[in-house]
CSV table of C-alpha atoms and ligand atoms in Angstrom, one decimal:
chain,number,residue,atom,x,y,z
A,1,MET,CA,0.2,0.2,0.3
A,2,SER,CA,1.5,3.7,-0.5
A,3,ASP,CA,1.0,6.0,1.8
A,4,SER,CA,-1.2,8.2,-0.3
A,5,ALA,CA,-3.8,5.3,0.2
A,6,ALA,CA,-3.2,5.2,3.7
A,7,HIS,CA,-3.3,8.7,4.0
A,8,ARG,CA,-7.1,9.0,5.7
A,9,SER,CA,-8.7,12.0,5.6
A,10,PHE,CA,-11.4,13.9,7.5
A,11,LYS,CA,-14.0,17.4,7.3
A,12,ALA,CA,-15.8,18.5,10.5
A,13,SER,CA,-18.1,20.8,10.9
A,14,GLN,CA,-16.6,21.8,13.9
A,15,LEU,CA,-13.3,21.5,15.2
A,16,TRP,CA,-12.0,22.0,18.6
A,17,GLN,CA,-8.4,24.1,18.8
A,18,PRO,CA,-7.1,25.5,21.7
A,19,GLY,CA,-8.5,29.3,20.6
A,20,GLY,CA,-12.2,27.8,20.1
A,21,TRP,CA,-14.6,26.1,17.3
A,22,GLN,CA,-13.2,25.9,13.6
A,23,ALA,CA,-16.0,26.5,11.3
A,24,ASP,CA,-15.6,24.0,8.2
A,25,ALA,CA,-12.7,21.6,8.7
A,26,THR,CA,-10.2,20.0,7.3
A,27,LEU,CA,-7.4,17.8,9.2
A,28,GLY,CA,-5.6,14.4,7.6
A,29,VAL,CA,-4.3,11.7,8.7
A,30,SER,CA,-0.6,9.1,8.5
A,31,ALA,CA,-0.9,6.0,8.6
A,32,ASN,CA,0.7,5.4,11.5
A,33,GLY,CA,-1.6,7.4,13.0
A,34,ARG,CA,-0.9,11.2,13.2
A,35,LEU,CA,-2.3,13.8,12.0
A,36,LEU,CA,-1.6,16.0,9.1
A,37,GLY,CA,-2.8,18.1,6.6
A,38,PRO,CA,-5.1,16.8,3.8
A,39,ALA,CA,-4.3,14.9,1.3
A,40,THR,CA,-7.0,12.5,-0.8
A,41,SER,CA,-9.5,12.7,-2.8
A,42,GLU,CA,-12.3,11.5,-0.5
A,43,ILE,CA,-13.5,13.5,2.7
A,44,GLU,CA,-15.1,11.2,5.4
A,45,ASN,CA,-17.7,13.3,7.0
A,46,LEU,CA,-16.6,13.3,11.0
A,47,GLY,CA,-20.1,15.3,12.2
A,48,LYS,CA,-21.5,18.3,13.2
A,49,TRP,CA,-18.8,18.7,17.2
A,50,VAL,CA,-15.7,16.6,17.2
A,51,LEU,CA,-13.3,17.8,20.1
A,52,PRO,CA,-9.9,16.3,19.8
A,53,GLY,CA,-9.9,13.1,23.7
A,54,MET,CA,-9.3,14.0,26.8
A,55,PRO,CA,-6.7,12.0,28.0
A,56,ASN,CA,-6.8,10.4,32.2
A,57,LEU,CA,-4.4,11.4,34.1
A,58,HIS,CA,-4.9,9.0,37.0
A,59,SER,CA,-6.5,5.2,37.4
A,60,HIS,CA,-5.9,2.7,39.4
A,61,ALA,CA,-7.3,0.5,36.4
A,62,PHE,CA,-8.3,-3.3,39.3
A,63,GLN,CA,-10.0,-0.9,41.3
A,64,ARG,CA,-13.3,-0.7,38.6
A,65,ALA,CA,-14.2,-4.0,40.2
A,66,MET,CA,-14.6,-2.9,43.4
A,67,ALA,CA,-16.3,0.1,42.7
A,68,GLY,CA,-19.4,0.6,44.5
A,69,LEU,CA,-17.7,-1.8,46.8
A,70,ALA,CA,-17.6,0.0,50.8
A,71,GLU,CA,-20.2,2.2,50.1
A,72,ARG,CA,-22.1,0.0,53.2
A,73,LYS,CA,-21.9,2.3,56.8
A,74,GLY,CA,-18.4,0.0,59.1
A,75,ARG,CA,-16.5,2.9,62.2
A,76,VAL,CA,-17.9,5.9,62.7
A,77,ASP,CA,-15.3,7.8,61.4
A,78,ASP,CA,-15.6,5.9,57.9
A,79,SER,CA,-13.2,8.0,56.0
A,80,PHE,CA,-10.9,7.0,53.3
A,81,TRP,CA,-8.6,4.2,55.7
A,82,SER,CA,-12.2,2.2,55.8
A,83,TRP,CA,-12.6,1.9,52.1
A,84,ARG,CA,-7.7,1.2,51.9
A,85,GLU,CA,-8.8,-1.7,54.0
A,86,THR,CA,-11.3,-2.9,51.0
A,87,MET,CA,-9.0,-2.1,48.1
A,88,TYR,CA,-6.3,-4.0,50.6
A,89,ALA,CA,-9.0,-7.6,50.7
A,90,PHE,CA,-9.1,-6.9,47.0
A,91,ALA,CA,-5.4,-5.6,45.7
A,92,ALA,CA,-4.6,-9.1,47.5
A,93,ALA,CA,-6.5,-11.5,45.9
A,94,ILE,CA,-5.9,-9.8,41.8
A,95,ASP,CA,-3.7,-12.5,39.1
A,96,PRO,CA,-2.1,-11.3,36.0
A,97,ASP,CA,-4.6,-12.7,33.8
A,98,GLN,CA,-7.4,-10.6,36.1
A,99,LEU,CA,-6.0,-7.4,36.5
A,100,GLN,CA,-5.9,-7.6,32.2
A,101,ALA,CA,-9.8,-8.5,32.1
A,102,ILE,CA,-11.1,-5.9,34.6
A,103,ALA,CA,-8.1,-3.0,32.8
A,104,ALA,CA,-9.8,-3.7,29.1
A,105,GLN,CA,-13.4,-3.2,30.8
A,106,LEU,CA,-12.1,-0.2,32.2
A,107,TYR,CA,-10.4,1.2,29.1
A,108,VAL,CA,-13.4,0.3,26.7
A,109,GLU,CA,-15.7,2.2,29.0
A,110,MET,CA,-13.2,4.4,29.3
A,111,LEU,CA,-12.7,5.1,25.2
A,112,LYS,CA,-16.9,4.8,26.0
A,113,ALA,CA,-17.2,8.1,28.0
A,114,GLY,CA,-14.3,10.1,25.5
A,115,TYR,CA,-11.1,9.4,27.5
A,116,THR,CA,-8.3,8.3,24.5
A,117,GLN,CA,-5.0,7.9,27.3
A,118,VAL,CA,-5.3,6.8,30.1
A,119,CYS,CA,-1.8,6.9,33.2
A,120,GLU,CA,-1.9,3.9,34.4
A,121,PHE,CA,0.0,4.5,38.4
A,122,HIS,CA,0.8,1.3,38.7
A,123,TYR,CA,1.7,-0.8,42.3
A,124,LEU,CA,0.2,-3.6,41.9
A,125,HIS,CA,4.0,-5.4,41.1
A,126,HIS,CA,4.4,-8.6,43.3
A,127,GLN,CA,2.7,-11.7,44.2
A,128,PRO,CA,0.5,-12.3,46.6
A,129,GLY,CA,2.7,-12.3,50.0
A,130,GLY,CA,6.0,-10.5,48.1
A,131,THR,CA,6.7,-13.1,45.5
A,132,PRO,CA,8.1,-11.3,42.3
A,133,TYR,CA,7.0,-12.7,39.8
A,134,ALA,CA,9.1,-15.2,36.8
A,135,GLN,CA,8.4,-12.8,34.4
A,136,PRO,CA,8.6,-9.3,37.0
A,137,GLU,CA,7.2,-7.8,35.0
A,138,ALA,CA,4.3,-10.0,34.7
A,139,MET,CA,1.2,-6.9,36.1
A,140,SER,CA,2.8,-4.5,34.2
A,141,LEU,CA,2.2,-6.7,31.7
A,142,ALA,CA,-1.3,-7.7,31.0
A,143,LEU,CA,-2.2,-3.7,31.4
A,144,ILE,CA,-0.2,-2.7,28.2
A,145,GLU,CA,-2.1,-6.1,26.9
A,146,ALA,CA,-4.7,-4.7,28.3
A,147,ALA,CA,-4.0,-1.1,26.7
A,148,ARG,CA,-3.5,-2.4,23.0
A,149,GLU,CA,-7.2,-5.3,23.0
A,150,ALA,CA,-9.7,-2.4,24.2
A,151,GLY,CA,-7.1,0.7,22.5
A,152,ILE,CA,-6.5,3.0,24.5
A,153,ALA,CA,-3.0,5.4,25.1
A,154,LEU,CA,-1.2,4.6,28.1
A,155,THR,CA,1.2,6.5,29.5
A,156,LEU,CA,2.3,3.6,32.5
A,157,LEU,CA,3.8,5.4,34.9
A,158,PRO,CA,4.8,1.8,37.6
A,159,VAL,CA,5.2,2.9,41.6
A,160,LEU,CA,7.7,2.9,44.3
A,161,TYR,CA,6.7,2.3,47.5
A,162,MET,CA,9.1,1.3,49.7
A,163,SER,CA,7.2,1.8,54.0
A,164,GLY,CA,4.4,2.4,55.4
A,165,GLY,CA,4.2,5.9,57.2
A,166,PHE,CA,6.6,8.9,57.1
A,167,ASP,CA,8.7,7.6,60.1
A,168,GLY,CA,9.4,4.7,57.8
A,169,ARG,CA,7.8,1.7,59.1
A,170,ALA,CA,7.9,-1.5,56.6
A,171,LEU,CA,5.0,-2.5,54.5
A,172,THR,CA,2.5,-4.5,55.9
A,173,ALA,CA,1.3,-8.5,54.3
A,174,ARG,CA,-1.1,-6.8,53.0
A,175,GLN,CA,1.8,-4.4,51.0
A,176,CYS,CA,3.9,-6.3,50.7
A,177,ARG,CA,2.4,-6.5,45.7
A,178,PHE,CA,3.5,-3.0,46.1
A,179,GLY,CA,6.7,-3.6,48.0
A,180,ASN,CA,10.2,-2.4,45.8
A,181,ASP,CA,13.8,-1.4,46.8
A,182,VAL,CA,15.0,1.5,44.2
A,183,ASP,CA,17.2,-1.1,42.9
A,184,GLY,CA,14.7,-3.1,41.3
A,185,TYR,CA,12.5,-0.5,41.3
A,186,LEU,CA,15.1,1.6,38.4
A,187,ARG,CA,15.9,-2.2,36.5
A,188,LEU,CA,11.1,-2.8,36.0
A,189,LEU,CA,11.5,0.3,34.4
A,190,GLU,CA,14.0,0.7,32.4
A,191,SER,CA,13.1,-3.0,31.8
A,192,LEU,CA,8.9,-1.4,30.8
A,193,ARG,CA,11.3,1.1,28.6
A,194,GLN,CA,12.2,-0.9,26.5
A,195,LEU,CA,8.9,-1.5,25.6
A,196,GLU,CA,7.3,2.6,24.8
A,197,GLY,CA,6.6,3.2,21.4
A,198,ASP,CA,3.5,5.2,19.7
A,199,ASN,CA,0.1,4.0,22.1
A,200,LEU,CA,3.2,3.4,24.8
A,201,ARG,CA,4.8,5.8,27.1
A,202,VAL,CA,6.5,4.8,30.7
A,203,GLY,CA,6.9,7.0,33.5
A,204,ILE,CA,8.4,7.3,36.9
A,205,ALA,CA,5.5,7.5,40.7
A,206,LEU,CA,5.9,8.1,43.3
A,207,HIS,CA,3.4,6.4,45.3
A,208,SER,CA,3.4,9.5,48.3
A,209,LEU,CA,6.0,10.7,50.3
A,210,ARG,CA,4.5,8.2,53.1
A,211,ALA,CA,5.5,5.3,50.7
A,212,VAL,CA,9.2,6.9,50.1
A,213,PRO,CA,12.4,7.2,52.1
A,214,GLU,CA,14.1,10.6,51.5
A,215,GLU,CA,16.7,8.7,49.8
A,216,ALA,CA,15.2,7.3,47.8
A,217,LEU,CA,13.6,10.2,46.5
A,218,ARG,CA,16.8,11.6,45.7
A,219,ARG,CA,18.4,8.9,44.1
A,220,VAL,CA,15.1,8.0,41.6
A,221,LEU,CA,15.1,11.5,40.5
A,222,ALA,CA,19.0,11.5,39.7
A,223,SER,CA,18.0,8.3,37.2
A,224,ASP,CA,18.6,9.2,34.0
A,225,ALA,CA,14.5,7.5,33.3
A,226,ALA,CA,13.6,11.0,35.2
A,227,LYS,CA,15.3,13.4,33.3
A,228,ALA,CA,13.1,12.7,30.7
A,229,CYS,CA,9.8,11.0,32.4
A,230,PRO,CA,6.9,12.3,32.6
A,231,ILE,CA,6.7,12.4,37.2
A,232,HIS,CA,3.7,11.2,38.4
A,233,ILE,CA,3.0,12.1,43.5
A,234,HIS,CA,0.4,11.2,45.2
A,235,ILE,CA,1.1,14.6,47.4
A,236,ALA,CA,-1.8,15.5,49.3
A,237,GLU,CA,-5.4,13.9,49.6
A,238,GLN,CA,-5.6,13.1,54.1
A,239,VAL,CA,-5.8,15.9,56.3
A,240,GLY,CA,-4.5,13.3,58.7
A,241,GLU,CA,-1.4,12.6,55.9
A,242,VAL,CA,-0.7,16.1,55.9
A,243,GLN,CA,-0.4,16.3,59.5
A,244,ASP,CA,2.0,13.7,60.3
A,245,CYS,CA,4.1,15.0,57.3
A,246,LEU,CA,4.6,18.1,59.3
A,247,ALA,CA,5.0,16.9,62.5
A,248,ILE,CA,8.3,14.4,61.0
A,249,ARG,CA,9.3,15.5,58.0
A,250,GLY,CA,8.2,19.7,59.1
A,251,ALA,CA,6.3,20.5,56.8
A,252,ARG,CA,3.7,20.4,54.9
A,253,PRO,CA,3.9,17.8,51.3
A,254,VAL,CA,4.1,20.1,48.8
A,255,GLU,CA,5.6,22.5,50.9
A,256,TRP,CA,8.8,19.7,51.3
A,257,LEU,CA,8.6,18.0,48.2
A,258,PHE,CA,9.6,21.9,46.1
A,259,ASP,CA,12.1,23.0,49.3
A,260,HIS,CA,13.9,18.8,48.1
A,261,ALA,CA,12.9,18.5,44.7
A,262,GLN,CA,13.3,20.5,41.7
A,263,VAL,CA,9.5,20.7,40.7
A,264,ASP,CA,8.5,21.0,36.7
A,265,ALA,CA,6.5,20.3,34.0
A,266,ARG,CA,7.7,17.1,33.9
A,267,TRP,CA,5.9,17.0,37.8
A,268,CYS,CA,1.9,15.4,38.5
A,269,LEU,CA,1.5,16.2,42.2
A,270,VAL,CA,-1.8,14.1,42.2
A,271,HIS,CA,-4.8,15.2,44.3
A,272,ALA,CA,-2.9,18.4,45.5
A,273,THR,CA,-5.9,19.0,47.6
A,274,HIS,CA,-5.6,20.0,51.1
A,275,LEU,CA,-2.9,23.7,49.8
A,276,THR,CA,-2.6,27.0,51.4
A,277,GLU,CA,-2.1,29.5,49.6
A,278,ALA,CA,1.3,29.9,49.5
A,279,GLU,CA,1.4,26.5,47.7
A,280,ALA,CA,-0.7,26.6,45.7
A,281,GLU,CA,1.2,30.1,44.4
A,282,ARG,CA,3.8,27.6,44.1
A,283,LEU,CA,2.7,24.7,42.2
A,284,ALA,CA,1.1,26.9,39.4
A,285,HIS,CA,4.2,29.0,39.0
A,286,SER,CA,6.4,25.7,38.7
A,287,GLY,CA,4.9,24.3,36.0
A,288,ALA,CA,3.8,21.2,37.2
A,289,VAL,CA,0.2,19.7,37.2
A,290,ALA,CA,-2.4,19.2,39.3
A,291,GLY,CA,-4.3,16.0,39.0
A,292,LEU,CA,-7.5,16.2,40.3
A,293,CYS,CA,-9.7,13.5,40.6
A,294,PRO,CA,-13.2,15.0,41.7
A,295,THR,CA,-15.1,11.6,41.7
A,296,THR,CA,-13.4,9.7,43.9
A,297,GLU,CA,-12.1,12.9,46.3
A,298,ALA,CA,-16.2,13.1,46.8
A,299,ASN,CA,-16.5,9.8,47.1
A,300,LEU,CA,-13.1,9.3,49.7
A,301,GLY,CA,-14.6,13.1,51.9
A,302,ASP,CA,-11.0,14.0,50.6
A,303,GLY,CA,-11.3,17.4,50.4
A,304,LEU,CA,-11.9,20.1,48.3
A,305,PHE,CA,-8.4,21.5,45.5
A,306,PRO,CA,-8.1,26.0,45.7
A,307,LEU,CA,-9.5,25.6,42.3
A,308,VAL,CA,-9.5,29.2,42.4
A,309,ASP,CA,-6.0,30.3,44.2
A,310,TYR,CA,-5.2,28.1,41.4
A,311,LEU,CA,-6.7,29.6,38.5
A,312,ASP,CA,-6.1,32.6,39.4
A,313,ALA,CA,-2.1,32.2,39.5
A,314,HIS,CA,-2.5,30.0,35.4
A,315,GLY,CA,-1.8,26.9,37.2
A,316,THR,CA,-2.1,23.2,35.4
A,317,LEU,CA,-4.8,20.8,36.4
A,318,GLY,CA,-6.0,18.1,34.4
A,319,ILE,CA,-8.5,14.9,35.6
A,320,GLY,CA,-7.9,11.7,36.1
A,321,SER,CA,-11.0,8.9,37.5
A,322,ASP,CA,-8.7,7.7,39.7
A,323,SER,CA,-10.8,5.0,42.0
A,324,HIS,CA,-12.7,4.9,38.5
A,325,ILE,CA,-16.1,5.6,41.4
A,326,SER,CA,-17.5,7.1,37.9
A,327,ILE,CA,-16.2,7.1,34.3
A,328,SER,CA,-16.6,10.2,32.9
A,329,PRO,CA,-14.5,12.9,31.7
A,330,VAL,CA,-17.8,15.4,32.1
A,331,GLU,CA,-19.3,14.2,34.9
A,332,GLU,CA,-14.9,14.5,37.1
A,333,LEU,CA,-15.3,19.2,35.0
A,334,ARG,CA,-19.1,18.9,36.3
A,335,TRP,CA,-17.7,17.4,39.6
A,336,LEU,CA,-14.7,20.3,39.6
A,337,GLU,CA,-17.5,23.4,39.2
A,338,TYR,CA,-20.0,22.1,41.3
A,339,GLY,CA,-17.6,21.7,45.0
A,340,GLN,CA,-16.8,25.0,44.6
A,341,ARG,CA,-20.0,26.1,44.1
A,342,LEU,CA,-20.9,24.3,46.7
A,343,THR,CA,-18.8,26.3,49.0
A,344,THR,CA,-18.8,29.2,48.2
A,345,GLY,CA,-22.4,30.0,47.2
A,346,HIS,CA,-22.0,31.4,43.7
A,347,ARG,CA,-21.8,29.8,40.8
A,348,ASN,CA,-19.3,29.5,36.7
A,349,VAL,CA,-16.1,29.4,39.3
A,350,ALA,CA,-13.4,28.2,36.7
A,351,ALA,CA,-14.5,31.2,34.4
A,352,ARG,CA,-11.9,33.6,36.2
A,353,GLY,CA,-13.5,36.9,33.6
A,354,GLN,CA,-17.4,37.9,32.2
A,355,GLY,CA,-18.9,36.3,29.2
A,356,ILE,CA,-16.6,33.0,29.9
A,357,SER,CA,-17.9,29.5,28.9
A,358,VAL,CA,-16.7,27.0,31.7
A,359,GLY,CA,-17.6,24.4,30.7
A,360,GLU,CA,-14.6,25.7,27.2
A,361,THR,CA,-12.3,27.0,30.0
A,362,LEU,CA,-12.6,23.3,32.0
A,363,TRP,CA,-12.3,21.0,29.4
A,364,ARG,CA,-9.0,23.2,27.5
A,365,ALA,CA,-7.6,23.2,31.1
A,366,ALA,CA,-7.7,19.7,31.2
A,367,LEU,CA,-6.5,19.0,28.1
A,368,LYS,CA,-3.3,20.5,28.3
A,369,GLY,CA,-2.9,19.7,32.1
A,370,GLY,CA,-3.9,16.1,30.4
A,371,ALA,CA,-1.1,15.3,27.8
A,372,GLN,CA,1.4,16.8,29.2
A,373,ALA,CA,1.6,14.7,33.0
A,374,SER,CA,0.5,12.0,29.6
A,375,GLY,CA,4.2,12.8,27.2
A,376,LEU,CA,2.1,11.6,24.5
A,377,PRO,CA,1.2,14.8,22.1
A,378,ILE,CA,-2.5,14.9,23.0
A,379,GLY,CA,-4.3,17.5,24.0
A,380,GLU,CA,-4.7,19.5,20.5
A,381,LEU,CA,-5.9,18.5,17.1
A,382,ARG,CA,-2.8,19.7,15.6
A,383,ASP,CA,-0.3,17.9,12.9
A,384,GLY,CA,2.1,15.7,14.6
A,385,ALA,CA,-0.1,14.8,17.2
A,386,ARG,CA,-1.4,11.5,18.0
A,387,ALA,CA,-5.5,11.4,15.9
A,388,ASP,CA,-6.9,11.4,19.2
A,389,LEU,CA,-10.6,12.5,19.0
A,390,ILE,CA,-14.5,11.8,20.0
A,391,VAL,CA,-17.6,13.0,17.6
A,392,LEU,CA,-21.1,14.1,19.8
A,393,ASP,CA,-24.3,13.0,18.9
A,394,GLU,CA,-25.9,16.3,16.9
A,395,THR,CA,-28.7,14.3,16.7
A,396,SER,CA,-29.3,13.9,20.8
A,397,PRO,CA,-32.1,16.5,22.1
A,398,LEU,CA,-29.3,17.8,24.6
A,399,LEU,CA,-27.7,19.6,22.5
A,400,ALA,CA,-30.6,20.9,19.6
A,401,ALA,CA,-30.6,24.8,18.9
A,402,ARG,CA,-26.8,24.3,20.3
A,403,ASP,CA,-23.7,27.2,19.0
A,404,THR,CA,-20.4,27.4,18.8
A,405,ARG,CA,-20.9,29.8,22.6
A,406,SER,CA,-23.1,26.9,24.2
A,407,MET,CA,-22.0,23.9,23.2
A,408,MET,CA,-19.5,23.1,25.4
A,409,ASP,CA,-21.8,24.0,28.7
A,410,SER,CA,-24.3,21.5,27.6
A,411,PHE,CA,-22.1,19.3,26.9
A,412,LEU,CA,-20.6,19.4,30.1
A,413,PHE,CA,-24.0,20.6,32.2
A,414,ALA,CA,-27.5,19.0,30.4
A,415,GLY,CA,-27.6,15.2,31.4
A,416,ASN,CA,-26.0,11.9,31.6
A,417,THR,CA,-27.1,10.7,28.9
A,418,PRO,CA,-24.1,10.2,26.7
A,419,LEU,CA,-22.7,12.3,23.9
A,420,VAL,CA,-19.8,10.8,23.0
A,421,ARG,CA,-20.7,9.0,19.6
A,422,ASP,CA,-17.3,8.6,17.8
A,423,VAL,CA,-13.9,7.6,19.2
A,424,MET,CA,-11.0,7.5,17.1
A,425,CYS,CA,-7.8,7.0,19.5
A,426,GLY,CA,-3.9,6.4,17.0
A,427,GLY,CA,-6.0,7.4,13.9
A,428,GLU,CA,-8.2,3.3,14.2
A,429,TRP,CA,-11.6,3.8,15.1
A,430,VAL,CA,-12.4,2.1,18.7
A,431,VAL,CA,-15.8,3.2,19.1
A,432,ARG,CA,-18.0,3.9,16.0
A,433,GLU,CA,-21.9,5.1,17.2
A,434,PHE,CA,-21.5,4.1,20.7
A,435,ARG,CA,-20.1,0.3,20.5
A,436,HIS,CA,-17.0,-0.2,20.9
A,437,ARG,CA,-15.4,-2.8,18.4
A,438,ASP,CA,-15.1,-5.2,20.9
A,439,GLU,CA,-17.1,-4.6,23.6
A,440,GLU,CA,-19.1,-7.6,24.2
A,441,ARG,CA,-15.6,-10.3,24.4
A,442,ILE,CA,-13.7,-7.6,26.8
A,443,ALA,CA,-17.3,-8.0,29.1
A,444,ALA,CA,-18.1,-11.3,29.3
A,445,ARG,CA,-14.2,-12.2,30.3
A,446,TYR,CA,-13.9,-8.5,33.2
A,447,ARG,CA,-17.7,-11.1,34.3
A,448,ALA,CA,-16.6,-14.3,34.5
A,449,SER,CA,-12.9,-12.9,36.0
A,450,VAL,CA,-15.1,-10.6,38.9
A,451,GLU,CA,-17.2,-13.6,39.5
A,452,ARG,CA,-14.1,-15.6,40.7
A,453,LEU,CA,-12.7,-13.6,42.5
A,454,ALA,CA,-15.4,-12.7,44.2
A,455,LEU,CA,-15.7,-16.0,45.6
A,456,ARG,CA,-12.3,-16.3,46.7
B,1,ZN,ZN1,-4.6,7.3,43.6
């Protein structure tokens, strides 16, 4: 096949660009799934409303199978830490085949919701009990295979998890699957980096300051990988964690990190929930991404990110579905805004000026931050970028009489009917007319795997 035969051309009545909607746009997709100028005479019509797919900057795939299983009242002081007990029990049982089955189902659901990339914050490395698998990368490879089956772009972030608290205490029996020393971790990272390609990026994840001692942090950040890779960390999700960090390290987590590492655009600080005004400003000015997961943070009772201070300081943010209590960029962004409305008593909080659209502001911000956190050329429909796009259902009653001025606000705030009709990822159609190309098989295998897990 010649290059021109493999090079396809498309048009859209309205195409979302960083500056706003572009009417009557055309775009070409190369044989390797990148965007470039249209070339062939045959032009396929994509539809009326075409947007870049959304990156999902934070995922723990296995947790999808326990969504809804930790919603029964436990102790009087039920909190994040009681949810974690359920999660640990679940994490103890999963093998590589089950992880692949769960992740593939999750990634199909992500694609259907409009996510075209996922950052997998992956700490379930070893066998139950902590012995490495014969192939130490077995669980990572399960995730890579799941992403390939579903057709989603993956940024795999193997996690360094060394201790059970700021005091350096050893991992508990149930945390042993997560643990590596620095040498083992760097070996895992290097072996996974050999697999990088168009659909796979590998980056560094430090579980949290409580799980990574200072010396280990220094060594990982001095590695060759750290110079070029995205670096993600859970930073300040829980008040208790902030208090422990203050008590033992003498500073709040964000403060401590900035004093001990060169935090810049490579970094994504996940759950930067508990920030002082000074920390919000420091984070914004660093160029790092604040990784926000509003539905999980709500589900776990974490608290609210100081969005106004952060946006006023021109901070970069992106969204993730984290524990997968919800798989919808629409719902993440809607709740990012609603949380602020509920606490401030004001409307249209994310829009920082008169006449500015909240929907446009949030979608644009999350594309930019998500792309940066992923380390992939995504988030924008421009030449050279991956052809990751979504086409909305122009026939939906929710979009009746909507124009370029009202479209994004209606997409985000008009309801729960799925509006994502078609999804292209890396130039491949993975969802057409609301259906994923392999959804029956993947769902059947998921169901069988989760039923087996539940029996244990
Ligand atoms: Zn997380």
